[in-house]
Coordinates of C-alpha atoms and ligand atoms in Angstrom, one line a residue:
M1229 CA 42.6 179.7 48.7
R1230 CA 45.0 177.4 49.6
L1231 CA 45.7 179.8 53.0
I1232 CA 41.9 179.3 53.5
A1233 CA 42.0 175.6 53.9
E1234 CA 44.8 175.3 55.1
N1235 CA 43.2 176.7 57.9
F1236 CA 41.3 173.1 58.5
S1237 CA 42.5 169.8 60.2
L1238 CA 42.8 167.9 57.1
D1239 CA 44.8 164.9 57.0
G1240 CA 47.6 166.1 54.8
S1241 CA 48.5 168.9 52.6
V1242 CA 46.9 170.9 50.0
E1243 CA 48.3 169.9 46.6
S1244 CA 44.9 171.9 44.2
I1245 CA 42.0 173.9 44.2
R1246 CA 39.3 173.4 41.8
A1247 CA 36.3 174.9 41.4
H1248 CA 33.8 172.2 41.9
G1249 CA 29.8 171.3 41.3
S1250 CA 27.4 172.6 39.8
G1251 CA 25.4 174.4 42.8
N1252 CA 23.5 177.1 42.5
I1253 CA 24.6 178.6 45.7
N1254 CA 27.0 178.0 47.7
D1255 CA 30.3 177.9 45.8
T1256 CA 32.2 174.7 46.1
Y1257 CA 35.9 173.6 45.6
I1258 CA 37.6 170.0 45.5
V1259 CA 40.9 170.1 47.6
T1260 CA 43.5 167.0 46.1
L1261 CA 45.7 165.6 49.2
S1262 CA 49.2 165.8 47.9
E1263 CA 50.4 161.4 47.9
E1264 CA 47.3 160.3 47.0
R1265 CA 45.0 161.0 51.0
G1266 CA 42.2 162.0 49.1
H1267 CA 39.8 164.6 48.3
S1268 CA 38.1 167.0 50.6
I1269 CA 35.3 169.4 49.0
L1270 CA 35.6 173.8 50.3
Q1271 CA 33.0 175.4 50.7
R1272 CA 32.0 179.6 50.8
V1273 CA 28.7 179.2 52.4
N1274 CA 26.3 181.6 51.1
T1275 CA 25.3 184.4 53.7
Y1276 CA 22.5 185.9 51.7
V1277 CA 20.9 182.7 51.2
F1278 CA 22.0 181.4 54.5
P1279 CA 21.6 184.6 57.1
E1280 CA 23.0 181.8 60.5
P1281 CA 25.3 179.6 58.6
E1282 CA 26.3 178.3 62.3
V1283 CA 23.1 176.9 62.0
V1284 CA 23.6 175.2 59.3
M1285 CA 26.5 174.3 60.7
D1286 CA 25.2 172.2 64.1
N1287 CA 22.3 171.2 62.4
M1288 CA 24.8 169.7 59.7
D1289 CA 27.0 167.6 62.9
R1290 CA 23.8 166.9 64.8
A1291 CA 22.7 165.1 61.7
T1292 CA 26.4 163.5 60.3
R1293 CA 26.7 161.6 64.0
H1294 CA 23.9 160.6 64.3
L1295 CA 23.2 159.5 61.1
E1296 CA 26.8 157.6 60.9
Q1297 CA 25.4 156.2 65.1
C1298 CA 23.1 154.2 62.5
V1299 CA 25.4 153.2 59.8
R1300 CA 27.0 151.5 62.6
D1301 CA 24.0 149.9 65.1
D1302 CA 21.9 148.5 61.3
A1303 CA 25.3 148.0 59.4
L1304 CA 24.1 150.5 56.8
A1305 CA 25.9 150.5 53.0
W1306 CA 25.9 154.0 52.7
Q1307 CA 28.5 156.7 53.4
V1308 CA 28.0 160.2 55.9
Q1309 CA 29.4 163.6 54.6
Q1310 CA 31.9 164.2 57.8
V1311 CA 32.6 168.0 58.6
I1312 CA 36.3 168.6 58.6
P1313 CA 37.0 171.1 61.8
A1314 CA 39.5 173.8 61.3
K1315 CA 42.1 174.2 63.2
D1316 CA 40.6 176.4 66.0
G1317 CA 37.8 173.7 67.0
R1318 CA 35.0 174.8 65.2
M1319 CA 32.6 173.8 62.4
Y1320 CA 33.5 176.7 59.7
W1321 CA 36.0 179.1 59.4
K1322 CA 35.9 183.4 59.1
E1323 CA 37.7 185.0 57.2
E1324 CA 38.0 189.1 58.1
D1325 CA 36.3 189.8 55.3
G1326 CA 33.5 188.1 56.7
T1327 CA 32.8 185.3 53.8
F1328 CA 32.3 182.4 55.8
W1329 CA 34.2 178.8 55.2
R1330 CA 33.5 174.8 56.2
M1331 CA 35.7 171.7 55.3
I1332 CA 33.2 168.8 54.0
S1333 CA 34.2 165.1 53.2
F1334 CA 34.1 164.1 49.6
I1335 CA 32.7 160.5 49.1
E1336 CA 35.4 159.2 47.2
N1337 CA 34.9 156.6 44.5
S1338 CA 31.3 158.0 44.2
E1339 CA 29.4 160.5 41.0
S1340 CA 27.0 162.0 40.8
F1341 CA 24.4 163.2 38.0
D1342 CA 21.7 165.9 37.1
A1343 CA 18.9 164.0 35.7
I1344 CA 18.1 160.2 35.8
Y1345 CA 18.7 157.7 32.4
T1346 CA 18.0 154.0 34.3
H1347 CA 15.4 152.4 35.9
R1348 CA 17.8 151.0 38.1
Q1349 CA 19.3 155.3 38.6
A1350 CA 15.5 156.0 39.5
Y1351 CA 15.1 153.4 42.5
E1352 CA 18.4 153.8 43.8
L1353 CA 17.8 157.8 44.3
G1354 CA 14.5 157.0 46.1
Y1355 CA 15.9 154.2 47.9
A1356 CA 18.1 157.0 49.7
L1357 CA 15.9 159.3 50.5
G1358 CA 13.6 157.0 52.0
M1359 CA 16.5 156.0 54.0
F1360 CA 18.0 159.1 54.5
H1361 CA 13.6 160.4 56.0
Q1362 CA 13.5 156.7 58.0
H1363 CA 16.6 157.1 59.9
I1364 CA 17.3 160.9 60.4
N1365 CA 13.4 160.5 61.8
R1366 CA 15.2 158.9 64.8
L1367 CA 15.7 161.7 66.1
R1368 CA 12.9 164.5 66.6
S1369 CA 12.3 167.3 64.2
E1370 CA 13.2 170.1 66.9
T1371 CA 16.2 168.8 67.6
F1372 CA 17.0 170.5 63.8
K1373 CA 16.7 174.8 64.0
T1374 CA 15.0 176.3 61.0
V1375 CA 18.0 177.5 58.6
I1376 CA 15.6 178.8 56.0
E1377 CA 12.2 180.1 57.4
G1378 CA 9.0 179.5 55.0
F1379 CA 11.3 177.5 52.8
H1380 CA 9.0 174.9 50.4
I1381 CA 6.4 176.8 52.1
S1382 CA 4.3 177.2 48.8
P1383 CA 1.7 180.3 49.3
G1384 CA 5.7 182.1 50.9
Y1385 CA 6.2 181.9 46.6
L1386 CA 3.7 182.7 45.3
E1387 CA 3.4 186.0 47.8
A1388 CA 6.4 187.1 47.0
F1389 CA 6.7 187.0 43.6
D1390 CA 3.3 188.9 43.2
S1391 CA 5.3 191.7 45.1
A1392 CA 7.7 191.1 42.7
K1393 CA 5.6 191.0 39.0
V1394 CA 4.6 195.3 40.1
S1395 CA 8.0 196.3 39.7
G1396 CA 9.2 194.2 37.3
S1397 CA 6.6 194.1 34.8
D1398 CA 8.3 196.6 32.7
R1399 CA 10.9 193.2 31.7
L1400 CA 7.9 191.3 30.5
D1401 CA 8.3 189.6 26.9
V1402 CA 6.3 187.0 24.9
E1403 CA 7.9 184.2 26.4
L1404 CA 7.2 185.0 29.7
E1405 CA 3.3 185.5 28.6
F1406 CA 3.4 181.0 29.0
A1407 CA 4.8 181.3 33.3
L1408 CA 2.4 184.1 33.8
L1409 CA -1.2 182.4 32.5
F1410 CA 0.5 179.3 33.9
I1411 CA 0.4 181.2 37.2
E1412 CA -2.2 182.6 37.3
E1413 CA -4.7 178.9 36.2
H1414 CA -3.2 177.1 39.3
R1415 CA -1.8 179.8 41.6
R1416 CA -6.0 178.4 43.8
D1417 CA -3.7 174.4 43.6
I1418 CA -0.9 176.2 46.3
A1419 CA -1.7 175.1 48.9
R1420 CA -2.6 172.0 48.8
L1421 CA 0.6 170.8 51.4
E1422 CA -0.3 173.6 53.8
E1423 CA -4.0 172.6 53.4
G1424 CA -2.8 169.0 54.3
K1425 CA -0.3 170.1 57.5
A1426 CA -2.5 172.4 59.1
L1427 CA -5.5 169.5 58.5
G1428 CA -3.0 167.5 60.9
V1429 CA -3.2 164.7 58.2
L1430 CA 0.5 165.5 56.7
P1431 CA 2.7 166.2 60.4
V1432 CA 6.5 167.5 59.9
R1433 CA 9.2 165.3 59.9
T1434 CA 12.6 166.3 59.3
I1435 CA 13.5 166.6 55.6
H1436 CA 16.5 167.2 53.6
G1437 CA 15.4 170.3 52.0
D1438 CA 17.6 169.8 48.8
P1439 CA 17.2 166.1 47.9
K1440 CA 18.0 166.8 43.6
A1441 CA 19.3 163.9 42.0
N1442 CA 22.7 165.5 41.8
N1443 CA 22.7 165.8 45.4
I1444 CA 23.2 161.7 45.7
M1445 CA 26.2 159.9 45.7
F1446 CA 26.6 156.6 43.6
D1447 CA 29.6 155.0 43.4
K1448 CA 31.3 154.5 40.6
Q1449 CA 32.0 150.9 40.2
S1450 CA 28.2 149.2 41.4
G1451 CA 26.2 151.8 40.8
T1452 CA 24.7 151.7 43.9
A1453 CA 23.4 155.1 45.7
V1454 CA 26.7 156.0 48.9
S1455 CA 25.1 158.7 50.2
M1456 CA 23.7 162.1 49.7
I1457 CA 25.8 165.2 49.8
D1458 CA 24.5 168.6 51.2
L1459 CA 23.2 169.2 54.0
D1460 CA 22.2 172.9 54.3
T1461 CA 18.7 172.8 54.6
I1462 CA 17.9 170.1 57.5
Q1463 CA 15.4 171.2 59.0
P1464 CA 11.4 170.5 60.3
G1465 CA 9.2 170.3 57.4
L1466 CA 6.9 167.5 54.8
V1467 CA 8.7 165.2 53.6
H1468 CA 6.4 165.5 50.8
Y1469 CA 8.3 168.4 50.1
D1470 CA 11.8 166.5 49.8
I1471 CA 9.8 163.6 47.7
G1472 CA 8.6 166.4 45.3
D1473 CA 11.5 167.1 45.0
C1474 CA 13.3 164.8 44.5
I1475 CA 11.2 163.5 41.7
R1476 CA 10.7 167.0 39.6
S1477 CA 14.4 166.9 39.4
S1478 CA 15.1 163.6 38.5
C1479 CA 12.5 162.8 36.1
N1480 CA 13.3 165.5 33.9
P1481 CA 15.8 164.2 31.0
L1482 CA 16.4 167.3 29.7
G1483 CA 17.0 168.6 33.4
E1484 CA 17.0 172.0 34.4
E1485 CA 19.2 174.3 32.3
P1486 CA 17.8 173.5 28.8
G1487 CA 18.2 177.3 28.3
T1488 CA 15.8 178.3 24.8
E1489 CA 14.9 174.6 24.5
W1490 CA 12.8 174.5 27.3
R1491 CA 9.9 174.2 25.2
E1492 CA 11.0 170.2 24.8
T1493 CA 10.6 169.8 28.3
L1494 CA 9.3 166.3 29.9
F1495 CA 8.0 164.5 32.4
D1496 CA 9.7 160.7 31.9
L1497 CA 7.1 158.2 33.7
E1498 CA 9.0 155.6 34.2
S1499 CA 11.8 157.2 35.8
Y1500 CA 9.4 158.3 37.8
R1501 CA 7.5 155.0 39.0
H1502 CA 11.0 153.4 39.7
L1503 CA 12.0 156.3 41.7
L1504 CA 8.5 156.2 44.3
R1505 CA 9.1 152.3 44.2
G1506 CA 12.0 153.1 45.7
Y1507 CA 11.1 155.3 48.3
L1508 CA 8.4 153.1 49.8
V1509 CA 11.1 150.7 50.5
W1510 CA 11.6 152.3 53.4
G1511 CA 8.2 154.9 53.0
K1512 CA 6.2 152.4 53.6
S1513 CA 6.8 152.1 57.4
F1514 CA 6.3 155.5 57.8
L1515 CA 3.7 157.3 55.8
H1516 CA 0.2 157.4 57.1
K1517 CA -2.7 156.6 54.0
E1518 CA -4.0 159.8 53.5
E1519 CA 0.0 160.7 53.5
Y1520 CA -0.2 159.3 49.6
D1521 CA -3.0 161.6 48.4
Y1522 CA -1.1 164.3 48.8
I1523 CA 1.9 162.6 46.5
Y1524 CA 0.4 164.5 43.1
D1525 CA 0.6 167.3 44.8
A1526 CA 3.8 167.4 46.1
I1527 CA 5.9 166.8 42.6
F1528 CA 3.5 169.4 40.7
L1529 CA 3.2 171.7 44.0
M1530 CA 7.5 171.5 44.2
T1531 CA 8.5 172.5 40.2
F1532 CA 5.7 175.3 40.2
E1533 CA 7.1 176.7 43.7
L1534 CA 10.6 176.4 41.6
G1535 CA 9.4 177.8 38.8
L1536 CA 8.3 180.9 40.8
R1537 CA 11.7 181.0 42.7
F1538 CA 13.5 181.4 40.3
L1539 CA 11.3 184.1 38.0
T1540 CA 10.8 186.3 41.5
D1541 CA 15.4 186.4 41.1
Y1542 CA 14.8 187.0 37.6
L1543 CA 12.4 189.9 38.6
R1544 CA 14.2 191.2 41.4
G1545 CA 17.4 191.0 39.2
D1546 CA 19.3 187.9 40.6
I1547 CA 19.8 188.1 43.7
Y1548 CA 19.3 184.6 45.2
Y1549 CA 20.5 182.1 42.9
K1550 CA 24.4 182.1 40.9
V1551 CA 24.0 182.8 36.7
H1552 CA 25.9 182.8 34.6
F1553 CA 23.9 184.9 31.8
P1554 CA 21.4 187.3 32.0
T1555 CA 17.7 185.6 31.1
Q1556 CA 19.4 182.1 32.6
N1557 CA 16.5 182.5 36.0
K1558 CA 13.8 183.4 34.0
Y1559 CA 14.8 179.9 31.1
R1560 CA 14.8 178.8 34.4
A1561 CA 11.5 179.3 35.6
L1562 CA 10.2 178.5 31.5
T1563 CA 12.0 175.4 32.0
Q1564 CA 10.0 174.2 36.2
F1565 CA 6.9 175.3 34.2
K1566 CA 6.5 173.6 31.0
L1567 CA 7.9 170.5 33.4
A1568 CA 4.7 171.4 36.0
S1569 CA 2.1 171.1 32.6
E1570 CA 4.3 168.1 32.2
I1571 CA 2.9 166.6 35.0
E1572 CA -0.6 167.9 34.9
K1573 CA -0.9 166.2 31.6
H1574 CA -0.5 163.0 33.0
R1575 CA -1.6 163.8 36.3
T1576 CA -4.0 160.3 36.2
K1577 CA -1.6 157.7 35.1
I1578 CA 0.6 159.4 37.9
E1579 CA -1.9 158.8 41.2
E1580 CA -2.8 155.2 39.7
V1581 CA 1.0 154.3 40.2
I1582 CA 1.0 156.4 43.9
K1583 CA -2.6 153.6 44.3
E1584 CA -1.0 150.7 42.6
L1585 CA 2.1 150.5 45.0
Q1586 CA 0.1 151.3 47.6
L1587 CA -0.8 148.4 47.3
L1588 CA 1.8 146.1 46.8
Ligands
GN1_990 C1 18.9 175.3 45.2 O1 21.9 174.3 46.3 P1 21.4 174.0 45.6 O2 21.8 175.1 44.6 O3 21.1 172.5 44.6 C2 18.0 175.8 46.0 C3 17.4 174.5 46.3 C4 16.4 174.6 44.6 C5 17.8 173.8 44.1 C6 17.2 174.0 42.1 C7 19.1 177.1 50.2 O4 20.1 174.4 45.6 O5 16.0 174.7 46.6 O6 16.1 173.3 44.8 O7 18.6 175.5 43.8 N1 18.4 175.7 47.5 C8 18.1 176.9 48.4 O8 18.0 173.4 41.4 O9 17.4 178.1 48.1
MG991 MG1 21.6 172.9 48.0

């Protein structure tokens, strides 16, 4: 690992390297530099999920340069994760065994949370996502290439589930009956966002693609959100994918991994209200009136979709998401379906908050 790290233009010599974070896709390590020269993040990019990692790095490089410029121009209190090039000048390092590595800067004195526990954090999260959308969209969405075809296009995930189910049907159990019933009862809703897109009501913009709670960094002292990390999936899409994904991951106090306790999963309406309020500080200036009508659908669908994605992976034998025990993807899926059912239960309230905030 040290030899791999030493291929990059670091600002000092490597003192230690440790595994870091809880990502489901890439392998992440934190590199400590000697003589208190700070830290960097070393990642092995998952080339099954990102078959063209060079394109990911190209997008990331464009995005970070642009966001840096925005920070300077608008004097934003914001930090942008930088790509640290390899010594040969490329944005990545390829090992002889074909593994693909990159180094990115670490946001010092910051922390992230797997779920959100205070109203302030919820507001900060929403504010951060809104600010990100506002600034990244000063560039035309065509600036960024698509890194994952069909990403967050929910009907595609239902189709994938339908074809996986057949071959994996012998592995169904009692707990899965809840999931299967939920899917059957909601399959007709799967295209709501794509319909909005086809109607021209939901425009294609540039999105983060993975704005879950722990991809937003908070300053340890002030508690202010200071950065959005994990810029792998910046690509053209609907901001509704991001809004839904951010809300589903943040307003679930038990987080994504309650395991066998998945039935306890709840949707925290208060966190949701504060998050959306923070988002709309920026979002009000670019969201069209009709786009508000799809916010509930976004929250529900991104949750339902992630349930389908986890369940499909479970049925296919865990080829996409990393697992630490054999039923982990099943429990992740059940958690999202339970969360989606809670979201549905609170639909009226969720929609009231949207209306109320829209009028402010
Ligand atoms: C994956 O990178 P990571 O582990 O935060 C996934 C997201 C899911 C998330 C659920 C490229 O994100 O879409 O929301 O797991 N990323 C990709 O935890 O599929
Ligand atoms: Mg990610």
